[in-house]
XYZ file of C-alpha atoms in Angstrom:
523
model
C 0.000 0.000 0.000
C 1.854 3.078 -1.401
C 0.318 5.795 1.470
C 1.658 3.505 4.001
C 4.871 3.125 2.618
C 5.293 6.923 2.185
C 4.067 7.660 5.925
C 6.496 5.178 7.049
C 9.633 6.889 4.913
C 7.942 10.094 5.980
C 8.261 9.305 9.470
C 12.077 7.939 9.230
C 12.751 11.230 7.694
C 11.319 13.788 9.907
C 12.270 11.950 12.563
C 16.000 12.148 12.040
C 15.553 15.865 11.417
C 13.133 16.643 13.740
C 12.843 14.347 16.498
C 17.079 13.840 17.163
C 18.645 15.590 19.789
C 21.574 17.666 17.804
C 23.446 16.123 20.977
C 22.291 13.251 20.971
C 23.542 11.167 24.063
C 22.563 7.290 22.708
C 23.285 5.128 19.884
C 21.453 3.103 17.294
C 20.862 0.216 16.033
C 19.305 -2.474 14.237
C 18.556 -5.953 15.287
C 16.755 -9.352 14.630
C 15.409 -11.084 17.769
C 13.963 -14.398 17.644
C 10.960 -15.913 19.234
C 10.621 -19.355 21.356
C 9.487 -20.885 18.315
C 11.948 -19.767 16.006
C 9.862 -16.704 14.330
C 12.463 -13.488 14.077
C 11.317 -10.049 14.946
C 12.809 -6.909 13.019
C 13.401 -4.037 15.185
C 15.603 -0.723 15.820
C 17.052 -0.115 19.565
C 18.583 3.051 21.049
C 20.946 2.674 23.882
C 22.162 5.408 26.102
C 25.658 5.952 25.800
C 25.673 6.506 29.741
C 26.350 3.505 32.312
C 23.354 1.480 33.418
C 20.927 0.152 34.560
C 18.530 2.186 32.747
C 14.795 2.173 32.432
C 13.375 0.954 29.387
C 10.586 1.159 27.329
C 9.561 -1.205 23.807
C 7.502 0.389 21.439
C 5.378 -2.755 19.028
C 3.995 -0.831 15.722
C 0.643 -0.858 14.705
C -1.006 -2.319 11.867
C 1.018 -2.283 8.879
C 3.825 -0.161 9.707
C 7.335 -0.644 9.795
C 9.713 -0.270 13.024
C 10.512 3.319 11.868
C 6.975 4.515 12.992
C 8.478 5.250 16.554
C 11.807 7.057 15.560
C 11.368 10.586 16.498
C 9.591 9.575 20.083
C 12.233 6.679 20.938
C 15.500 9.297 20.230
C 13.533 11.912 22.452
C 13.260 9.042 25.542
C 16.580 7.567 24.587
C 17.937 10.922 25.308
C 16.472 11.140 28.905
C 18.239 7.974 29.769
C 15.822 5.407 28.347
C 16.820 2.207 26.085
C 14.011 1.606 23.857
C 13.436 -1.057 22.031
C 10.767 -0.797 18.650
C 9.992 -3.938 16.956
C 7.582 -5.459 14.112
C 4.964 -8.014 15.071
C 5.329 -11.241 13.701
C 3.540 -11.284 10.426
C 4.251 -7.835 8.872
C 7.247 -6.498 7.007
C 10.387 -8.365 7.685
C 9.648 -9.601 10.448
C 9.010 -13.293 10.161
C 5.747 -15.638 10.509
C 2.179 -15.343 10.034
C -0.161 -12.030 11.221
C -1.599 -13.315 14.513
C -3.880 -10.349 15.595
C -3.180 -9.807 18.702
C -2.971 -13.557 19.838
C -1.030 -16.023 21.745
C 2.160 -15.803 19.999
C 2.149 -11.629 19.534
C 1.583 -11.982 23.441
C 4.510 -14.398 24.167
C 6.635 -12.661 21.537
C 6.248 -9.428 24.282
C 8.339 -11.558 26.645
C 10.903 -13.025 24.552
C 11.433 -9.630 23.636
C 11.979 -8.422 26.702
C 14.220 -11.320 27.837
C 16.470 -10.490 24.712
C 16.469 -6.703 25.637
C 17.599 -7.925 29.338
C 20.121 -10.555 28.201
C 21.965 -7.808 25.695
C 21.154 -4.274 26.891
C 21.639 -2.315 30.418
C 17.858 -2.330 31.150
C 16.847 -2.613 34.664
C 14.459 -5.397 34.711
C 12.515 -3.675 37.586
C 11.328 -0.388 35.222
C 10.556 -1.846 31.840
C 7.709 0.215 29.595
C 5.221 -0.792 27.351
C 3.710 1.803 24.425
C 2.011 1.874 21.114
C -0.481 2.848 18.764
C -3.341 0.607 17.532
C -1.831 -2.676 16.830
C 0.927 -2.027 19.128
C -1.397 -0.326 22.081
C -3.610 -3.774 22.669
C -0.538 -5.950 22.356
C 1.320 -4.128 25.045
C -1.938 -4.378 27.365
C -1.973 -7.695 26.574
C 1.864 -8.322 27.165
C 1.025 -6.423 30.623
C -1.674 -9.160 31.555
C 0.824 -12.094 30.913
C 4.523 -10.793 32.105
C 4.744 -8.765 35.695
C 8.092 -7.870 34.443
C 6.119 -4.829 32.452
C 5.603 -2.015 34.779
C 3.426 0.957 32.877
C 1.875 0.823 29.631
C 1.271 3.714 27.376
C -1.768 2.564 24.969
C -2.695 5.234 22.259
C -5.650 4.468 20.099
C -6.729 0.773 21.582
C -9.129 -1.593 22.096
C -9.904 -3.528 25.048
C -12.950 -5.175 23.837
C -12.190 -6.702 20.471
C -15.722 -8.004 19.902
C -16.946 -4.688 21.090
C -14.497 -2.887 17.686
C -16.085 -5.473 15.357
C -19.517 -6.253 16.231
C -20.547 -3.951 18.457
C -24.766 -3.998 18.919
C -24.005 -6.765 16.273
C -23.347 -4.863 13.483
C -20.377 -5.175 10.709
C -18.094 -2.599 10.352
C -17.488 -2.148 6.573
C -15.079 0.297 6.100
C -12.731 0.191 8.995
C -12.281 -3.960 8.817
C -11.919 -3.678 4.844
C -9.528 -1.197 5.729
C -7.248 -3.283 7.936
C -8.121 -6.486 6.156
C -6.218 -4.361 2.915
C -3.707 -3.199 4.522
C -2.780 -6.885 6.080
C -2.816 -7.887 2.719
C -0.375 -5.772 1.229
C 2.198 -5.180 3.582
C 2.557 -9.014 5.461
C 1.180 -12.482 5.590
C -2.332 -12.986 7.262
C -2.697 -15.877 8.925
C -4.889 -18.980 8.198
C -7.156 -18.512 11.376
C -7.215 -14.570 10.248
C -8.069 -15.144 6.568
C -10.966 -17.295 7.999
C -11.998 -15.033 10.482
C -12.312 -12.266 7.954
C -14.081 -14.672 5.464
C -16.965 -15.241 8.339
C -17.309 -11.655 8.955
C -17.136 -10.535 5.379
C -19.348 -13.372 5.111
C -21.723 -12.722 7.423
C -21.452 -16.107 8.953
C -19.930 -18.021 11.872
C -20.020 -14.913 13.829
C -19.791 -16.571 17.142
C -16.731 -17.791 15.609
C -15.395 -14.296 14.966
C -16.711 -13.419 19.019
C -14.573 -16.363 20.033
C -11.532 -15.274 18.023
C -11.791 -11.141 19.852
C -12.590 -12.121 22.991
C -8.913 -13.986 23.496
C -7.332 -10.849 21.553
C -8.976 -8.217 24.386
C -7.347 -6.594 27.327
C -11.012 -6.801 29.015
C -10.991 -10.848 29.040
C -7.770 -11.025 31.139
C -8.172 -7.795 33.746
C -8.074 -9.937 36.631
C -4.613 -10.784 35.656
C -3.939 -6.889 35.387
C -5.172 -5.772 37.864
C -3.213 -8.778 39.857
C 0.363 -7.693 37.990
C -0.634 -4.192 38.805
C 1.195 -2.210 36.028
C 0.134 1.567 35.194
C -2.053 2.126 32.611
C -2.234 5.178 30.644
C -5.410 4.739 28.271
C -5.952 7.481 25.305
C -8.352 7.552 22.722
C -10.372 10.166 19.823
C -13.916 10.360 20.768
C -14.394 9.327 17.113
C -12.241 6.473 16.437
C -13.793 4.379 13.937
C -12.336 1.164 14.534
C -11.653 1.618 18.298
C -14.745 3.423 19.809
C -14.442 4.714 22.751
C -16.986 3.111 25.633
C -14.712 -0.228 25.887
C -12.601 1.945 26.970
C -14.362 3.329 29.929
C -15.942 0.293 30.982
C -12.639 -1.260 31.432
C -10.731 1.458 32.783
C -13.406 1.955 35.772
C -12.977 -1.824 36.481
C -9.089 -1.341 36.921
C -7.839 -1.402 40.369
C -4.185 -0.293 39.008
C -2.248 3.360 38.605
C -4.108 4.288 35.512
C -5.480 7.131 33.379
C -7.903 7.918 30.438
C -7.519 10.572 28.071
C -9.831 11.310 25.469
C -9.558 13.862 22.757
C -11.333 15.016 19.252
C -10.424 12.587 16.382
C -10.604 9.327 14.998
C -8.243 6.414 14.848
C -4.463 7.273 15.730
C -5.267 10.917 14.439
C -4.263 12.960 18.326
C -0.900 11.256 18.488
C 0.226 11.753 14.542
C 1.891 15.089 14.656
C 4.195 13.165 17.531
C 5.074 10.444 15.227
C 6.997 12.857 13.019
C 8.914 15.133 15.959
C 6.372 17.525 16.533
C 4.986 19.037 19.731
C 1.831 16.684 20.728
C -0.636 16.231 24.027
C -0.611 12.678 23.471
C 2.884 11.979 23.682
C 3.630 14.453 26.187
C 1.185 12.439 28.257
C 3.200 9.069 27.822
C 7.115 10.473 28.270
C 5.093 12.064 31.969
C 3.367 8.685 32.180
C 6.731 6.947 31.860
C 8.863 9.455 33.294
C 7.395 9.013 36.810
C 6.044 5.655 36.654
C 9.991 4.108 35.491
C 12.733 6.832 35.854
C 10.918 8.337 39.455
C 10.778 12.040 38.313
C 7.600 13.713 39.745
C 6.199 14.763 36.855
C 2.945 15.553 38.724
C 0.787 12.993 36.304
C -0.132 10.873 39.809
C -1.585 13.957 41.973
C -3.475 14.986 38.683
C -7.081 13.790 38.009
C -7.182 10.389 35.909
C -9.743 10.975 34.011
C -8.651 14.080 31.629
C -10.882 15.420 28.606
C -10.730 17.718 25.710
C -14.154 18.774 24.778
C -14.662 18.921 20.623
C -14.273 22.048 19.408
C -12.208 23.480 22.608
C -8.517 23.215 23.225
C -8.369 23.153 26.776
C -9.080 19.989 29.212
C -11.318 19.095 31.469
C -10.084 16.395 34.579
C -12.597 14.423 36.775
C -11.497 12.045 39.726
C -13.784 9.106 37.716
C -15.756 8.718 34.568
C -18.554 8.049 36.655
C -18.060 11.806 37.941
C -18.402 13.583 33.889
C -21.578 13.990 34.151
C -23.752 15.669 37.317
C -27.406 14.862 35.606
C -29.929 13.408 32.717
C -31.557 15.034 30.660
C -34.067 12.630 28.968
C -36.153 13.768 25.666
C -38.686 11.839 25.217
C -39.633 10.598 21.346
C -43.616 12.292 20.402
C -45.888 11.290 17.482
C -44.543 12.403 14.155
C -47.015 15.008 12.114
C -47.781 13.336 8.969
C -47.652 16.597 7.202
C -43.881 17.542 8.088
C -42.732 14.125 8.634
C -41.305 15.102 11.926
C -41.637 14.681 15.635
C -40.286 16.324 18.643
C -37.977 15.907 21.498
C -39.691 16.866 24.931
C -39.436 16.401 28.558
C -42.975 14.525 29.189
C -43.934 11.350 28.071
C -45.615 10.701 24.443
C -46.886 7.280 24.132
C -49.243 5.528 21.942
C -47.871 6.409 18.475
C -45.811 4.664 15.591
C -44.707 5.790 12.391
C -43.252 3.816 9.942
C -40.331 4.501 7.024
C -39.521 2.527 3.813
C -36.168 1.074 4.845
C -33.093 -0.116 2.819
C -32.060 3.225 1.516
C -29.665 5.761 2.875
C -30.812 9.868 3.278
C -28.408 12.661 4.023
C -27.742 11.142 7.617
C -24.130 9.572 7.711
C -21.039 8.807 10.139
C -19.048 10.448 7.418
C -15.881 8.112 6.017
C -13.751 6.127 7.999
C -10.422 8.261 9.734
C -11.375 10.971 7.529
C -14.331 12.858 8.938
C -13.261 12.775 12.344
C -9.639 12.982 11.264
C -10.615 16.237 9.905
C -12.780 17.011 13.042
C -9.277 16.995 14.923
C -7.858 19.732 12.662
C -10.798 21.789 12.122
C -12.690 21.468 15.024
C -15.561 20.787 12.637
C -17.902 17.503 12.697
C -19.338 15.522 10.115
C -22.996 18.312 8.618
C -26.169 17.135 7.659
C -28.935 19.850 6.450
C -31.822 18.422 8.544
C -34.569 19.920 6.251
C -33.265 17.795 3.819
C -33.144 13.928 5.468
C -35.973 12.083 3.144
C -38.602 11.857 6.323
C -39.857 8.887 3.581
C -36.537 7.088 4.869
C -36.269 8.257 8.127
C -37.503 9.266 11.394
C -36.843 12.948 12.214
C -37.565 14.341 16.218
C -36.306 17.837 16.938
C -36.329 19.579 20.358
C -37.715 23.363 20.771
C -34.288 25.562 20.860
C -32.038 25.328 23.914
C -32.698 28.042 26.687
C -29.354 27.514 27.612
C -26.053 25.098 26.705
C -25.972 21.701 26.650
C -22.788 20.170 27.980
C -22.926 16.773 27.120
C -20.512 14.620 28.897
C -20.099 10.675 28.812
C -22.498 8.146 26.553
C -25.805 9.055 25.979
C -28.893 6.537 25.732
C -31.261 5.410 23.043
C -34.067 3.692 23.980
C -36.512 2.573 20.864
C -39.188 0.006 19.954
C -38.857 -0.914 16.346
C -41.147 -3.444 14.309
C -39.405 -4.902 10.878
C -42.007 -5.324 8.194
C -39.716 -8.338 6.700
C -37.938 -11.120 8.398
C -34.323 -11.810 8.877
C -31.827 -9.723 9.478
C -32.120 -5.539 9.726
C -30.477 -2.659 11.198
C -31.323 0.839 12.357
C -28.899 3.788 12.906
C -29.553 6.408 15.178
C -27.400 9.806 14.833
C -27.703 12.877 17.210
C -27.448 15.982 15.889
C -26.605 19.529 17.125
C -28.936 21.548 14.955
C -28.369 25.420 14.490
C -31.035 28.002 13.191
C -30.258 27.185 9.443
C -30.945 23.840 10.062
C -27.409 22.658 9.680
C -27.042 19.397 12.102
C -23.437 18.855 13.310
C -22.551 15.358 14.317
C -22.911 15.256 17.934
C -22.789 11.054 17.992
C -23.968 7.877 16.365
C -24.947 4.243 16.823
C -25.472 1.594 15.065
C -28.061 -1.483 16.013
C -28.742 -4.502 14.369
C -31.527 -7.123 14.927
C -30.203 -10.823 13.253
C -33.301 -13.562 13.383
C -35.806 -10.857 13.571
C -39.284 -11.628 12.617
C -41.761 -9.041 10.465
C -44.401 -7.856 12.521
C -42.987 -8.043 16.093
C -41.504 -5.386 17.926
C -38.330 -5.164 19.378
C -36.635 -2.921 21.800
C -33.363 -1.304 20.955
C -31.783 -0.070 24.020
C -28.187 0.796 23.670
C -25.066 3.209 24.413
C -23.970 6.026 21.750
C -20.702 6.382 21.475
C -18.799 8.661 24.481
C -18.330 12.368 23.655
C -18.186 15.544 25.170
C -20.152 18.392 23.316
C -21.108 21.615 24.238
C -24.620 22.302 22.368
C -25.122 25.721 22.023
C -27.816 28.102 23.540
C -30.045 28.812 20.719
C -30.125 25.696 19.054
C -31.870 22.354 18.795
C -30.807 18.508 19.044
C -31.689 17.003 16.121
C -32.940 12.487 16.189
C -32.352 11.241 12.791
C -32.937 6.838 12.507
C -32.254 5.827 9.643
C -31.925 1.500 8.077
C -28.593 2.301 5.929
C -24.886 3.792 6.877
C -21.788 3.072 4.472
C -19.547 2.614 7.581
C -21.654 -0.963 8.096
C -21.842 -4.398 6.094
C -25.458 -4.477 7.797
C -28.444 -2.392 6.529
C -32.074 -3.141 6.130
C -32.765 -4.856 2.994
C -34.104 -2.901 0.083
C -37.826 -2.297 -0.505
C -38.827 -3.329 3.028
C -40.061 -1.159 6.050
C -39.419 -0.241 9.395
C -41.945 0.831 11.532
C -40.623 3.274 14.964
C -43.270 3.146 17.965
C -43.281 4.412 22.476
C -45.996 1.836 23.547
C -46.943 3.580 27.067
C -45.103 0.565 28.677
C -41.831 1.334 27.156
C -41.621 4.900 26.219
C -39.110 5.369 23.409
C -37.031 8.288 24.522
C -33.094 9.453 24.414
C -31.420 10.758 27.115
C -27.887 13.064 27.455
C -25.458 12.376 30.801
C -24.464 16.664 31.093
C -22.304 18.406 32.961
């Protein structure tokens, strides 16, 4: 894949030139390490030129990129006394074998590693690091659970719930597994159990296989094991990473017992920490070399008398720090879903209850509504500060449902996951989904992208209802005075394998049993 190729010489580049100390105080080198089972690992090491023991920290790569990805940030720790080791996992590049994803061997490869880094550098076997983006991120978590001898981890951009990235309210996630799936595929060897994986999902079959396969790749199925080895955890993440999203996150880090701390920022996948990657100045990564530098050199950086749980709001530059998630949000506001006027096509958002109505769509094609394109629309988000637009007047109400509050009396600060709650009836059997987007409406009628979810019903049968009753994504948004939130449900998304099926229909209803309502956690 050419764009990978020229991020990775990119990054090698800039990274000498921007990222090197003109004095610098380590050397450099190359080196093949090889795994219990005979597999060898291509990797780069920098060694202070200064007498050891020294703390020290292995960066693994993400997804199809070379060992250079880590240059510029390993020559700045190398430089405060660190030896730090980068390496390829197994599968990719040079380095030898078969992709594993995240499995058995990528975790056991972690500790050969570090015994080779032990055996033939001055590392001090009591303060060895753990970092990386994506890939690398959920293997060093992973490494953490199985080998004590890891004593903070830095994961940018990660999962903990693998099943949660791919089939989360089982739905497919088109775009972002196509993406990885192609960039596997040109840049190492995917492995049998990995080509079949992806057949079944692609497939739309065997997904309990493809549950079984995630769960033993995620952080979240071995935290008893973490939170036994007791390593610190620094967790950050984009509010809009589109393989990655954020609520696994927050889940498991209120179920850790260890040093930890979440950071979440505007963005999608491995956008916050890119501008560190090539030298330049970066929150992210001045979050891990603090993380690092107190946690395995001892300087009080101040990172452990800060709050953990640190947010940028969209849109804003500064942060935000709470003691817990469960303390981002002081109240609920709930808007409750009312009968849609036949004439406008549209409902509204209020406080009291409206119950008794339905109103049903033709389903199976898309309207204006849309999570935008994978790393690019919240990518862009990151740099602009401005979310994925719909124009609101002009969502086909033929396609979709449509519930708008009255305009705010005052601002909105939504903070944490907000909650859909919906009864749906398919008019066709099998298998269909709905997507619900929230939208931060102004007086044109311009939505901004406050959130999305997607929900899919497998085995459902036309005629009965079902509930859906499920989690947007994490965010925190400041809705303006002034203007309306904005419900758009829609049956069709191109971020998702799984839509409703053409030429069928989708009826939305709030028996007075089971009210059909959202509601926003604020601050």
């Amino acid at each position: 894949m050419s764009w990978l190729r020229t991020i990775a010489i990119l990054a090698m580049v800039l990274s000498l030139g921007l990222g090197a100390s003109p004095a610098s105080a380590s050397s450099f080198r190359t080196v093949d390490i090889m795994a219990r089972d005979g597999v060898v690992l291509t990797g780069n090491i920098f060694t202070p030129d200064t007498p050891g023991p020294h703390p020290a920290i292995l960066f693994i790569t993400s997804w199809a990129l070379p060992n250079v990805e880590y240059l510029a940030q390993a020559q700045r720790f190398a430089d405060d006394g660190y030896v730090v080791l980068s390496y390829t996992p197994r599968g990719f590049y040079l380095s030898g074998g078969y992709i594993e994803t995240a499995g058995p061997k990528d975790v056991s490869d972690v500790s050969d590693v570090i015994d080779w880094l032990l055996i033939h550098t001055p590392s001090d076997p009591a303060r060895i690091g753990s970092a990386g983006i994506s890939y690398g991120s959920g293997i060093s978590l992973l490494g953490a659970a199985f080998d004590p001898r890891i004593r903070a981890v830095a994961a940018l951009s990660t999962w903990t719930d693998l099943q949660y990235s791919l089939l989360s309210n089982q739905t497919r996630h088109l775009q972002s597994v196509g993406l990885l799936k192609l960039a596997a595929e040109l840049t190492g060897r995917p492995s049998p159990e990995l080509q079949q994986t992806l057949s079944d999902y692609f497939g739309n079959q065997n997904l309990s296989r493809v549950t079984a396969f995630a769960q033993v790749r995620s952080a979240s199925t071995y935290l008893d094991r973490l939170n036994a080895n007791r390593p610190a955890i620094l967790l950050a993440n984009a509010y809009g990473d589109s393989l990655f999203a954020p609520n696994q996150l927050t889940d498991f880090f209120t179920r850790l017992t260890v040093p930890k701390r979440l950071e979440l920022r505007p963005g999608d996948h491995a956008i916050p920490e890119l501008t560190g990657l090539l030298g330049l100045p970066n929150d992210a990564w001045l979050g891990v070399h603090r993380w690092f530098d107190y946690y395995l050199r001892g300087v009080d950086t101040g990172i452990a008398a800060e709050r953990p749980v640190q947010l940028q709001p969209r849109g804003q530059d500064g942060y935000e720090s709470y003691p817990s998630w469960n303390a981002i949000s002081t109240s609920t506001a709930r808007y409750n879903l009312g009968e849609v006027d036949w004439r406008s096509g549209e409902g509204e958002l209020v406080s009291s209850a409206r119950t008794g109505w339905s109103w049903t769509i033709l389903a199976g094609d898309d309207t204006v509504a849309h999570g935008g394109a994978v790393l690019l629309t919240n990518g862009a988000e990151a740099l602009t500060g401005e979310p994925a637009t719909a124009w609101i007047p002009s969502v086909d109400r033929d396609n979709a449902g449509v519930w708008q509050s009255d305009r705010l009396t005052s601002a909105r600060r939504l903070r944490g996951a907000a909650h859909l709650r919906l009864t749906v009836t398919p008019g066709s059997s099998g298998q269909t989904t709905v997507i619900a987007y929230l939208y931060d409406t102004d007086a044109y009628g311009t939505g901004r992208l406050v959130t999305h979810v997607a929900y899919t019903l497998r085995g459902a049968v036309a005629g009965q209802a079902y509930t859906v009753d499920t989690d947007f994504p994490a965010t925190a948004y400041d809705v303006p005075s002034g203007n309306r939130l904005s419900l758009v449900i829609d049956t069709v998304d191109p971020l998702y394998a799984d839509q409703a099926a053409p030429f069928t229909s989708m009826k939305f209803s709030s028996p007075w049993s089971n009210p059909s309502y959202v509601s926003l956690p604020l601050q």
